[in-house]
Short mmCIF file of C-alpha atoms in Angstrom, two decimals:
data_model
loop_
_atom_site.label_atom_id
_atom_site.label_comp_id
_atom_site.label_asym_id
_atom_site.label_seq_id
_atom_site.Cartn_x
_atom_site.Cartn_y
_atom_site.Cartn_z
CA MET A 30 48.20 32.12 -55.72
CA ILE A 31 45.91 30.96 -58.46
CA ARG A 32 42.86 28.86 -57.58
CA LEU A 33 41.62 25.86 -59.51
CA ALA A 34 38.39 27.81 -60.09
CA ASP A 35 40.51 30.58 -61.68
CA VAL A 36 42.10 28.06 -64.02
CA VAL A 37 38.70 26.83 -65.16
CA GLU A 38 37.33 30.34 -65.65
CA ILE A 39 40.40 31.53 -67.56
CA LEU A 40 40.30 28.58 -69.96
CA SER A 41 36.54 28.31 -70.42
CA GLY A 42 35.28 31.84 -69.77
CA GLN A 43 32.82 30.38 -67.27
CA PRO A 44 33.13 30.20 -63.48
CA LEU A 45 33.49 27.01 -61.49
CA ARG A 46 31.55 27.66 -58.31
CA GLY A 47 32.15 26.05 -54.98
CA ASN A 48 35.83 25.18 -55.43
CA GLU A 49 38.41 27.18 -53.49
CA GLN A 50 41.23 24.69 -54.08
CA ILE A 51 44.55 26.56 -54.34
CA VAL A 52 46.98 25.45 -57.03
CA ARG A 53 50.36 25.27 -55.33
CA ARG A 54 52.41 24.96 -58.53
CA VAL A 55 51.99 24.27 -62.23
CA VAL A 56 54.33 21.50 -63.40
CA ILE A 57 55.06 19.70 -66.67
CA ASP A 58 57.16 16.86 -65.22
CA SER A 59 55.00 14.24 -63.51
CA ARG A 60 57.97 13.25 -61.32
CA GLU A 61 57.90 16.71 -59.75
CA ALA A 62 54.15 16.72 -59.08
CA GLY A 63 53.22 17.09 -55.42
CA PRO A 64 50.19 17.86 -53.28
CA GLY A 65 48.13 20.73 -54.67
CA ASP A 66 49.87 20.88 -58.06
CA LEU A 67 48.37 21.24 -61.53
CA PHE A 68 50.03 18.92 -64.05
CA VAL A 69 50.11 20.01 -67.70
CA ALA A 70 50.37 17.03 -70.06
CA LEU A 71 52.53 18.22 -72.97
CA PRO A 72 53.48 16.13 -76.00
CA GLY A 73 57.25 15.98 -76.53
CA GLU A 74 59.81 14.69 -79.01
CA GLN A 75 60.67 11.64 -76.89
CA THR A 76 57.52 11.04 -74.84
CA ASP A 77 54.03 12.39 -74.19
CA GLY A 78 53.01 13.81 -70.83
CA HIS A 79 49.56 12.31 -71.24
CA ALA A 80 51.07 8.92 -70.44
CA PHE A 81 52.06 10.17 -66.99
CA ILE A 82 48.85 11.76 -65.73
CA GLY A 83 48.36 8.85 -63.35
CA GLN A 84 51.87 9.32 -61.96
CA ALA A 85 51.16 13.02 -61.37
CA PHE A 86 47.97 12.18 -59.46
CA ALA A 87 49.83 9.57 -57.42
CA GLY A 88 52.23 12.34 -56.38
CA GLY A 89 49.36 14.48 -55.14
CA ALA A 90 48.40 16.65 -58.13
CA VAL A 91 44.83 17.93 -57.82
CA ALA A 92 44.24 18.37 -61.55
CA ALA A 93 45.72 17.82 -64.97
CA LEU A 94 45.36 19.67 -68.25
CA THR A 95 44.86 17.24 -71.12
CA HIS A 96 43.88 17.36 -74.78
CA GLN A 97 43.39 13.61 -74.99
CA ASP A 98 40.89 11.22 -73.42
CA ALA A 99 41.35 11.19 -69.66
CA PRO A 100 42.11 8.12 -67.53
CA ALA A 101 38.99 6.19 -66.61
CA ASP A 102 39.26 6.99 -62.89
CA CYS A 103 39.49 10.77 -63.43
CA ALA A 104 36.58 13.20 -63.16
CA VAL A 105 36.53 15.33 -66.33
CA ILE A 106 35.57 18.97 -66.90
CA ASP A 107 35.41 19.85 -70.59
CA LEU A 108 36.69 23.39 -71.14
CA ARG A 109 36.58 23.35 -74.92
CA PRO A 110 34.40 25.86 -76.80
CA GLY A 111 30.76 24.76 -76.91
CA ALA A 112 31.07 22.45 -73.92
CA PRO A 113 28.44 22.67 -71.15
CA ALA A 114 29.07 25.00 -68.22
CA PRO A 115 31.70 23.46 -65.94
CA GLN A 116 30.39 21.54 -62.96
CA GLN A 117 32.36 20.72 -59.86
CA GLY A 118 33.80 17.22 -59.90
CA SER A 119 35.70 15.24 -57.31
CA LEU A 120 39.46 15.67 -57.14
CA PRO A 121 41.65 14.90 -58.94
CA LEU A 122 40.21 16.54 -62.03
CA CYS A 123 41.13 16.23 -65.68
CA LEU A 124 40.56 19.54 -67.46
CA ARG A 125 40.00 18.85 -71.15
CA VAL A 126 41.27 21.57 -73.50
CA GLU A 127 41.95 21.73 -77.21
CA ASN A 128 45.72 22.15 -76.85
CA THR A 129 47.63 21.92 -73.57
CA LEU A 130 50.53 24.18 -74.62
CA ALA A 131 48.15 26.92 -75.76
CA ALA A 132 46.20 26.50 -72.50
CA LEU A 133 49.41 26.83 -70.46
CA GLN A 134 50.30 30.02 -72.31
CA GLN A 135 46.78 31.38 -71.84
CA LEU A 136 46.99 30.70 -68.11
CA GLY A 137 50.38 32.41 -67.80
CA ALA A 138 49.25 35.50 -69.70
CA ALA A 139 45.99 35.80 -67.76
CA TRP A 140 47.71 35.45 -64.40
CA ARG A 141 50.37 38.02 -65.32
CA ALA A 142 47.62 40.44 -66.43
CA ARG A 143 46.10 40.31 -62.96
CA LEU A 144 49.31 41.47 -61.30
CA ASP A 145 50.52 45.03 -60.82
CA LEU A 146 54.22 44.74 -61.63
CA ARG A 147 56.79 45.71 -64.24
CA VAL A 148 58.50 43.06 -66.34
CA ILE A 149 62.07 43.40 -67.57
CA GLY A 150 62.75 41.20 -70.62
CA VAL A 151 66.32 40.14 -71.46
CA THR A 152 67.43 38.69 -74.79
CA GLY A 153 70.53 38.49 -76.98
CA SER A 154 72.96 35.94 -78.34
CA VAL A 155 75.38 35.82 -75.40
CA GLY A 156 75.13 36.81 -71.75
CA LYS A 157 71.36 36.61 -71.17
CA SER A 158 71.52 34.52 -68.02
CA SER A 159 74.31 36.49 -66.33
CA THR A 160 72.53 39.72 -67.22
CA LYS A 161 69.25 38.44 -65.78
CA GLU A 162 71.00 37.44 -62.57
CA LEU A 163 72.74 40.79 -62.09
CA ILE A 164 69.61 42.80 -62.92
CA TRP A 165 67.86 40.76 -60.24
CA THR A 166 70.47 41.59 -57.59
CA VAL A 167 70.25 45.29 -58.50
CA LEU A 168 66.45 45.53 -58.51
CA SER A 169 66.19 43.44 -55.34
CA ARG A 170 67.86 46.27 -53.45
CA GLN A 171 64.67 48.31 -53.79
CA PHE A 172 61.88 46.06 -55.09
CA SER A 173 60.40 42.64 -54.45
CA THR A 174 61.88 41.01 -57.55
CA TYR A 175 61.38 37.67 -59.29
CA LYS A 176 63.68 36.04 -61.87
CA ASN A 177 62.88 33.03 -64.02
CA LYS A 178 64.84 29.94 -63.07
CA GLY A 179 67.49 28.27 -65.17
CA ASN A 180 66.55 28.20 -68.82
CA LEU A 181 62.76 28.61 -68.41
CA ASN A 182 62.91 31.17 -71.21
CA ASN A 183 60.87 29.69 -74.05
CA GLU A 184 57.25 29.13 -75.05
CA ILE A 185 56.89 26.51 -72.30
CA GLY A 186 59.21 27.82 -69.60
CA LEU A 187 58.12 31.44 -69.66
CA PRO A 188 54.41 30.81 -68.95
CA LEU A 189 55.49 28.48 -66.13
CA SER A 190 57.56 31.37 -64.77
CA LEU A 191 54.63 33.76 -65.03
CA LEU A 192 52.51 31.36 -62.99
CA GLU A 193 55.09 31.52 -60.19
CA LEU A 194 54.57 35.26 -59.76
CA THR A 195 52.78 36.42 -56.63
CA LYS A 196 50.84 39.57 -55.83
CA GLU A 197 53.77 40.74 -53.72
CA CYS A 198 56.10 40.93 -56.75
CA GLU A 199 56.93 44.44 -57.93
CA ARG A 200 59.43 43.52 -60.66
CA ALA A 201 60.07 40.38 -62.72
CA VAL A 202 63.26 39.78 -64.71
CA LEU A 203 62.56 37.30 -67.49
CA GLU A 204 65.13 35.87 -69.87
CA MET A 205 63.72 35.34 -73.37
CA GLY A 206 65.28 32.89 -75.81
CA THR A 207 64.42 32.05 -79.39
CA TYR A 208 65.06 29.53 -82.13
CA ALA A 209 62.74 31.11 -84.71
CA ILE A 210 61.20 34.36 -85.90
CA GLY A 211 58.05 35.15 -83.92
CA GLU A 212 58.94 33.33 -80.70
CA ILE A 213 60.03 36.39 -78.72
CA ALA A 214 56.99 38.28 -80.00
CA LEU A 215 54.86 35.50 -78.47
CA LEU A 216 56.75 35.68 -75.17
CA CYS A 217 56.25 39.44 -75.06
CA LYS A 218 52.54 39.01 -75.73
CA LEU A 219 52.39 36.78 -72.64
CA ALA A 220 54.69 38.76 -70.32
CA LYS A 221 54.05 42.39 -71.38
CA PRO A 222 57.57 43.72 -70.67
CA ALA A 223 58.03 47.40 -69.84
CA VAL A 224 61.82 47.28 -70.13
CA GLY A 225 63.74 45.35 -72.77
CA VAL A 226 67.47 44.57 -72.62
CA VAL A 227 69.39 43.31 -75.67
CA THR A 228 72.90 42.04 -74.96
CA ASN A 229 74.39 41.44 -78.43
CA ILE A 230 73.90 39.68 -81.76
CA GLY A 231 76.15 36.80 -82.81
CA PRO A 232 76.13 33.47 -84.66
CA VAL A 233 74.34 31.53 -81.91
CA HIS A 234 71.67 29.14 -83.27
CA LEU A 235 72.75 30.25 -86.73
CA SER A 236 71.97 26.77 -88.02
CA ARG A 237 68.33 27.27 -87.02
CA LEU A 238 67.76 30.94 -87.89
CA GLY A 239 69.91 30.90 -91.03
CA SER A 240 71.61 34.31 -90.93
CA ILE A 241 72.83 37.05 -88.61
CA GLU A 242 70.13 39.27 -90.10
CA ALA A 243 67.45 36.77 -89.03
CA ILE A 244 68.95 36.52 -85.53
CA ALA A 245 68.84 40.31 -85.21
CA GLN A 246 65.26 40.37 -86.48
CA ALA A 247 64.22 37.74 -83.93
CA LYS A 248 65.87 39.52 -80.99
CA ALA A 249 64.44 42.90 -82.07
CA GLU A 250 60.94 41.59 -81.37
CA LEU A 251 61.55 42.45 -77.72
CA VAL A 252 62.12 46.17 -78.34
CA GLU A 253 59.27 46.24 -80.85
CA ALA A 254 56.88 45.05 -78.14
CA LEU A 255 57.80 47.70 -75.55
CA PRO A 256 55.22 50.35 -74.68
CA GLU A 257 55.85 54.04 -75.24
CA GLU A 258 56.35 54.57 -71.51
CA GLY A 259 58.87 51.71 -71.38
CA ALA A 260 62.64 51.67 -71.86
CA ALA A 261 64.91 49.88 -74.35
CA VAL A 262 68.38 49.14 -72.95
CA LEU A 263 70.60 48.58 -75.99
CA ASN A 264 74.27 47.73 -76.53
CA TYR A 265 75.78 50.72 -78.34
CA ASP A 266 78.95 48.75 -79.11
CA ASP A 267 77.05 46.21 -81.23
CA PRO A 268 75.95 47.68 -84.59
CA TRP A 269 73.11 45.16 -84.93
CA VAL A 270 71.72 46.10 -81.54
CA ARG A 271 72.27 49.82 -81.99
CA LYS A 272 70.10 49.75 -85.13
CA MET A 273 67.16 48.42 -83.09
CA ALA A 274 66.50 51.96 -81.84
CA SER A 275 64.37 52.57 -84.92
CA LYS A 276 62.12 49.64 -84.03
CA THR A 277 60.79 50.82 -80.67
CA ARG A 278 58.44 53.45 -79.27
CA ALA A 279 60.14 53.25 -75.87
CA ARG A 280 62.77 55.68 -74.66
CA MET A 281 66.36 54.67 -75.41
CA LEU A 282 69.12 53.96 -72.92
CA TYR A 283 72.34 52.99 -74.67
CA TYR A 284 75.19 51.35 -72.77
CA GLY A 285 78.70 50.34 -73.84
CA LEU A 286 82.36 51.30 -73.95
CA ASP A 287 81.82 54.06 -76.49
CA PRO A 288 81.54 57.57 -74.97
CA HIS A 289 78.57 58.20 -77.28
CA ALA A 290 76.52 55.77 -75.19
CA ASP A 291 74.31 57.17 -72.42
CA LEU A 292 75.98 54.92 -69.85
CA TRP A 293 79.58 53.95 -70.62
CA ALA A 294 82.68 52.57 -68.99
CA ASP A 295 86.45 52.92 -69.39
CA LYS A 296 89.66 52.20 -67.44
CA ILE A 297 88.63 48.53 -67.19
CA GLU A 298 90.96 46.44 -65.05
CA GLY A 299 90.73 42.66 -64.75
CA MET A 300 91.75 41.40 -61.33
CA GLY A 301 91.53 37.68 -61.97
CA LEU A 302 89.41 35.89 -59.39
CA GLU A 303 88.97 39.16 -57.47
CA GLY A 304 86.68 40.57 -60.16
CA ILE A 305 86.94 43.69 -62.27
CA ALA A 306 87.20 47.44 -61.71
CA PHE A 307 86.20 50.24 -64.07
CA ARG A 308 85.07 53.84 -64.34
CA LEU A 309 81.39 54.37 -65.06
CA HIS A 310 80.08 57.54 -66.73
CA TYR A 311 76.50 58.82 -66.84
CA GLN A 312 75.19 62.32 -67.52
CA GLY A 313 78.48 64.00 -66.64
CA GLU A 314 78.96 61.97 -63.46
CA THR A 315 81.87 59.54 -63.01
CA LEU A 316 81.88 56.66 -60.54
CA HIS A 317 84.68 54.22 -59.69
CA VAL A 318 83.23 50.74 -59.55
CA ARG A 319 84.57 47.36 -58.45
CA VAL A 320 82.43 44.24 -58.86
CA PRO A 321 83.02 40.52 -58.08
CA LEU A 322 82.40 39.38 -61.66
CA LEU A 323 84.94 37.26 -63.53
CA GLY A 324 86.39 38.56 -66.80
CA ARG A 325 86.70 41.96 -68.43
CA HIS A 326 83.68 41.14 -70.61
CA SER A 327 81.59 41.35 -67.42
CA VAL A 328 81.72 45.14 -67.64
CA HIS A 329 78.91 44.92 -70.22
CA THR A 330 76.87 42.76 -67.82
CA SER A 331 77.37 45.41 -65.13
CA LEU A 332 76.36 48.21 -67.49
CA ARG A 333 73.13 46.44 -68.45
CA ALA A 334 72.13 45.91 -64.84
CA ALA A 335 73.00 49.49 -63.94
CA ALA A 336 71.02 50.78 -66.93
CA VAL A 337 67.93 48.87 -65.82
CA GLY A 338 68.33 50.28 -62.34
CA LEU A 339 68.42 53.78 -63.82
CA ALA A 340 65.40 53.05 -66.00
CA GLU A 341 63.53 52.00 -62.85
CA GLY A 342 64.45 55.19 -60.99
CA MET A 343 66.93 53.68 -58.54
CA SER A 344 69.67 55.62 -56.77
CA TRP A 345 73.35 54.96 -57.44
CA ASP A 346 73.75 53.72 -53.86
CA HIS A 347 71.23 50.95 -54.49
CA ILE A 348 72.56 50.19 -57.97
CA LEU A 349 76.19 49.87 -56.87
CA ALA A 350 75.22 47.74 -53.88
CA GLY A 351 73.34 45.43 -56.25
CA LEU A 352 76.31 45.16 -58.61
CA GLN A 353 78.47 44.02 -55.69
CA ASP A 354 75.93 41.45 -54.47
CA ARG A 355 77.35 37.92 -54.65
CA ARG A 356 73.96 36.16 -54.74
CA ALA A 357 73.80 36.16 -58.53
CA SER A 358 74.07 32.62 -59.96
CA LEU A 359 76.59 33.29 -62.70
CA ARG A 360 77.57 30.79 -65.37
CA LEU A 361 81.35 31.11 -65.08
CA VAL A 362 82.53 30.14 -61.60
CA ALA A 363 85.86 29.29 -59.99
CA ALA A 364 86.11 26.03 -58.05
CA PRO A 365 88.90 24.03 -56.39
CA GLY A 366 90.53 21.49 -58.69
CA PRO A 367 92.87 18.54 -58.12
CA ASN A 368 96.42 18.95 -56.75
CA GLY A 369 95.83 22.54 -55.64
CA SER A 370 94.64 23.73 -59.03
CA THR A 371 91.67 25.99 -59.83
CA ILE A 372 88.86 25.12 -62.25
CA LEU A 373 87.19 27.88 -64.24
CA ASP A 374 83.85 26.18 -64.90
CA ASP A 375 82.14 27.70 -67.93
CA THR A 376 80.46 24.53 -69.17
CA TYR A 377 76.92 25.85 -69.51
CA ASN A 378 77.28 26.62 -73.22
CA ALA A 379 79.73 27.94 -75.80
CA ASN A 380 80.06 30.00 -78.95
CA PRO A 381 83.07 31.86 -80.36
CA ALA A 382 82.39 35.16 -78.57
CA SER A 383 81.81 33.64 -75.14
CA THR A 384 84.76 31.25 -75.53
CA ILE A 385 87.14 34.06 -76.42
CA ALA A 386 85.83 36.04 -73.42
CA ALA A 387 86.56 33.03 -71.20
CA LEU A 388 90.06 32.72 -72.70
CA ASN A 389 90.61 36.40 -71.96
CA LEU A 390 89.83 35.66 -68.31
CA LEU A 391 92.20 32.70 -68.33
CA GLU A 392 94.90 35.04 -69.63
CA GLU A 393 94.59 37.12 -66.43
CA MET A 394 95.43 34.17 -64.17
CA GLN A 395 98.85 33.94 -62.53
CA GLY A 396 99.83 30.32 -63.08
CA ARG A 397 100.00 27.67 -65.77
CA LYS A 398 96.98 28.01 -68.02
CA ILE A 399 95.16 24.92 -69.31
CA ALA A 400 92.27 25.38 -71.76
CA VAL A 401 89.85 22.47 -72.24
CA LEU A 402 87.61 23.40 -75.18
CA GLY A 403 84.87 21.35 -76.79
CA ASP A 404 82.64 21.54 -79.85
CA MET A 405 80.68 24.76 -80.36
CA LEU A 406 77.39 23.64 -81.87
CA GLU A 407 74.66 25.26 -84.01
CA LEU A 408 77.00 27.76 -85.68
CA GLY A 409 75.76 27.01 -89.19
CA ASP A 410 77.94 28.51 -91.92
CA TYR A 411 80.15 30.12 -89.25
CA GLU A 412 81.18 26.72 -87.85
CA ALA A 413 84.62 26.44 -89.49
CA VAL A 414 85.61 30.08 -89.04
CA GLY A 415 84.32 30.20 -85.46
CA HIS A 416 86.44 27.24 -84.35
CA GLN A 417 89.48 28.63 -86.17
CA VAL A 418 89.15 32.01 -84.44
CA VAL A 419 88.98 30.30 -81.06
CA GLY A 420 91.97 28.14 -81.95
CA GLY A 421 94.03 31.21 -82.77
CA ARG A 422 93.18 32.88 -79.47
CA ALA A 423 93.80 29.66 -77.51
CA ARG A 424 97.31 29.52 -78.96
CA GLU A 425 97.96 33.02 -77.57
CA VAL A 426 96.62 32.28 -74.09
CA ALA A 427 96.96 28.62 -73.13
CA ASP A 428 100.12 26.84 -71.99
CA ILE A 429 98.33 23.56 -72.64
CA LEU A 430 95.28 23.05 -74.87
CA LEU A 431 92.98 20.04 -74.72
CA THR A 432 90.17 19.82 -77.24
CA VAL A 433 87.14 17.53 -77.05
CA GLY A 434 85.05 16.30 -79.99
CA LYS A 435 85.23 16.44 -83.76
CA LEU A 436 84.69 20.19 -84.04
CA GLY A 437 86.94 20.81 -81.06
CA ARG A 438 89.69 19.09 -83.02
CA SER A 439 89.68 21.99 -85.49
CA ILE A 440 90.42 24.34 -82.56
CA GLY A 441 93.55 22.29 -81.86
CA GLN A 442 94.52 22.14 -85.51
CA GLU A 443 94.30 25.92 -85.83
CA SER A 444 96.38 26.37 -82.68
CA LEU A 445 99.07 24.12 -84.16
CA ALA A 446 98.90 25.96 -87.49
CA SER A 447 99.32 29.24 -85.59
CA GLY A 448 102.54 28.05 -84.01
CA MET A 449 101.59 26.25 -80.79
CA PRO A 450 104.09 23.42 -80.11
CA ALA A 451 102.65 19.97 -80.82
CA GLY A 452 103.53 18.75 -77.33
CA ARG A 453 101.17 21.30 -75.78
CA VAL A 454 98.08 20.30 -77.77
CA LEU A 455 96.04 17.22 -76.91
CA MET A 456 93.01 16.40 -79.08
CA CYS A 457 90.54 14.10 -77.30
CA ALA A 458 87.63 12.20 -78.77
CA ASN A 459 85.46 12.47 -75.65
CA ASN A 460 85.22 13.72 -72.08
CA GLU A 461 86.60 10.48 -70.58
CA GLU A 462 89.82 10.80 -72.57
CA ALA A 463 90.19 14.44 -71.53
CA ILE A 464 89.67 13.51 -67.85
CA ASP A 465 92.43 10.89 -68.02
CA HIS A 466 94.89 13.39 -69.54
CA LEU A 467 94.03 16.10 -67.02
CA LYS A 468 94.41 13.85 -64.00
CA ALA A 469 97.89 12.99 -65.21
CA LEU A 470 99.12 16.50 -65.97
CA VAL A 471 97.41 18.96 -63.57
CA ALA A 472 99.84 20.48 -61.07
CA PRO A 473 99.56 22.88 -58.09
CA GLY A 474 98.77 26.43 -59.15
CA ASP A 475 97.29 25.49 -62.52
CA PHE A 476 94.18 27.21 -63.83
CA ILE A 477 91.92 24.99 -65.92
CA LEU A 478 89.28 26.59 -68.15
CA ILE A 479 86.60 24.09 -69.21
CA LYS A 480 84.11 25.22 -71.87
CA GLY A 481 81.98 23.68 -74.59
CA SER A 482 78.45 23.62 -75.94
CA ARG A 483 75.67 22.24 -73.81
CA GLY A 484 75.44 19.09 -75.90
CA MET A 485 79.05 18.20 -75.03
CA GLN A 486 78.15 17.70 -71.34
CA MET A 487 81.57 18.97 -70.27
CA GLU A 488 80.35 19.33 -66.69
CA GLN A 489 81.36 15.65 -66.56
CA ILE A 490 84.97 16.83 -66.68
CA VAL A 491 84.38 19.37 -63.91
CA ASN A 492 82.71 16.75 -61.71
CA ALA A 493 85.51 14.22 -62.26
CA LEU A 494 88.23 16.72 -61.44
CA SER A 495 86.38 18.12 -58.45
CA LYS A 496 86.39 14.63 -56.90
CA GLY A 497 90.15 14.65 -57.10
#
């Protein structure tokens, strides 16, 4: 655990003597601040954390990082260049820095540098979180392994994750997201990954990055940052990812469904809610594998986790046991629905590739199939085509299609244009309208897939149906 004296020394280059106060956690939400915590006051789009320093102290925080004038009742240590040597003050302390975000990143990088562990970075357009979770279950079979929580995968969340690492950690699996060129390079500078995993390249956040080429360039920053003794785990089936081999000094480990990959799979069998089975091939060896992951697309998730296990020198016994571990917090989950139905909850986010993968899973179900699909956001120039592609696949799979939102409406329109009967397509303006329709039509044995972009908040539908 980091000490308050360590924080001062890292940020100022000068020691703070006589203070052995342990920092329990580093937090950016004053409502979460508790005894022993360090609160980082960050400016935001809606509000500024500096306005809540007093609330953090009231919760028990021992110190706050600030780049504004401190509250009058707070002892201040100035850590900016040229300031006098830090002197011990009474708790709680306000630590004055030039920029609180930069200070948070500096703290995370310095703390990670003190630890003897290997970091596995995971990026890509689709499947990062599921991949992170499954890599964690695999590595945990042999190593003390950390994974970053939720979506703490950006310039704020990743340094917070680094500050959660302990000296007992041997491996850390860190998801890395990006909205712009240079962001993953920054995250790699902080985390120093030894292994980099790239899932795929697709039109996710296309409206922000502008082109598929820019998305590929941004994701490639992970493999570019790997050391020569590291390993790049790349999707051979994705041409954009396969080309990243020329951008890294690390050794290559390709995975995919193509026999030219180092680690590849075939004979894939979807077993609905029972998971998937497949044959796995590596260096002339063939293994028959069955894992409790939903959807045939999960074979790629399994291959990535297995490849990382191989890169870290694990045995097949440990790798296969990790693949079958049910502790992974996966995005797509099955839950009981109303009237004896089953909900396939995939509401975390959506884009054309992940939505089609979810529809493919729905197709495996034995029962009436209801697809509830919402807007897919941030697709840029691919917006119209992406929704049309999903609409065409929905027509092939769903017995009943409900769409939510303005963009979702184009999914329904394409399904109708592709030949889906009008009586089986319901186009809803919002979640409340969709809930009303579903409560009226869901019957025993139905399978209900619910999926849309994060901004659509379609978990509201799941919650309403789960209550009966």
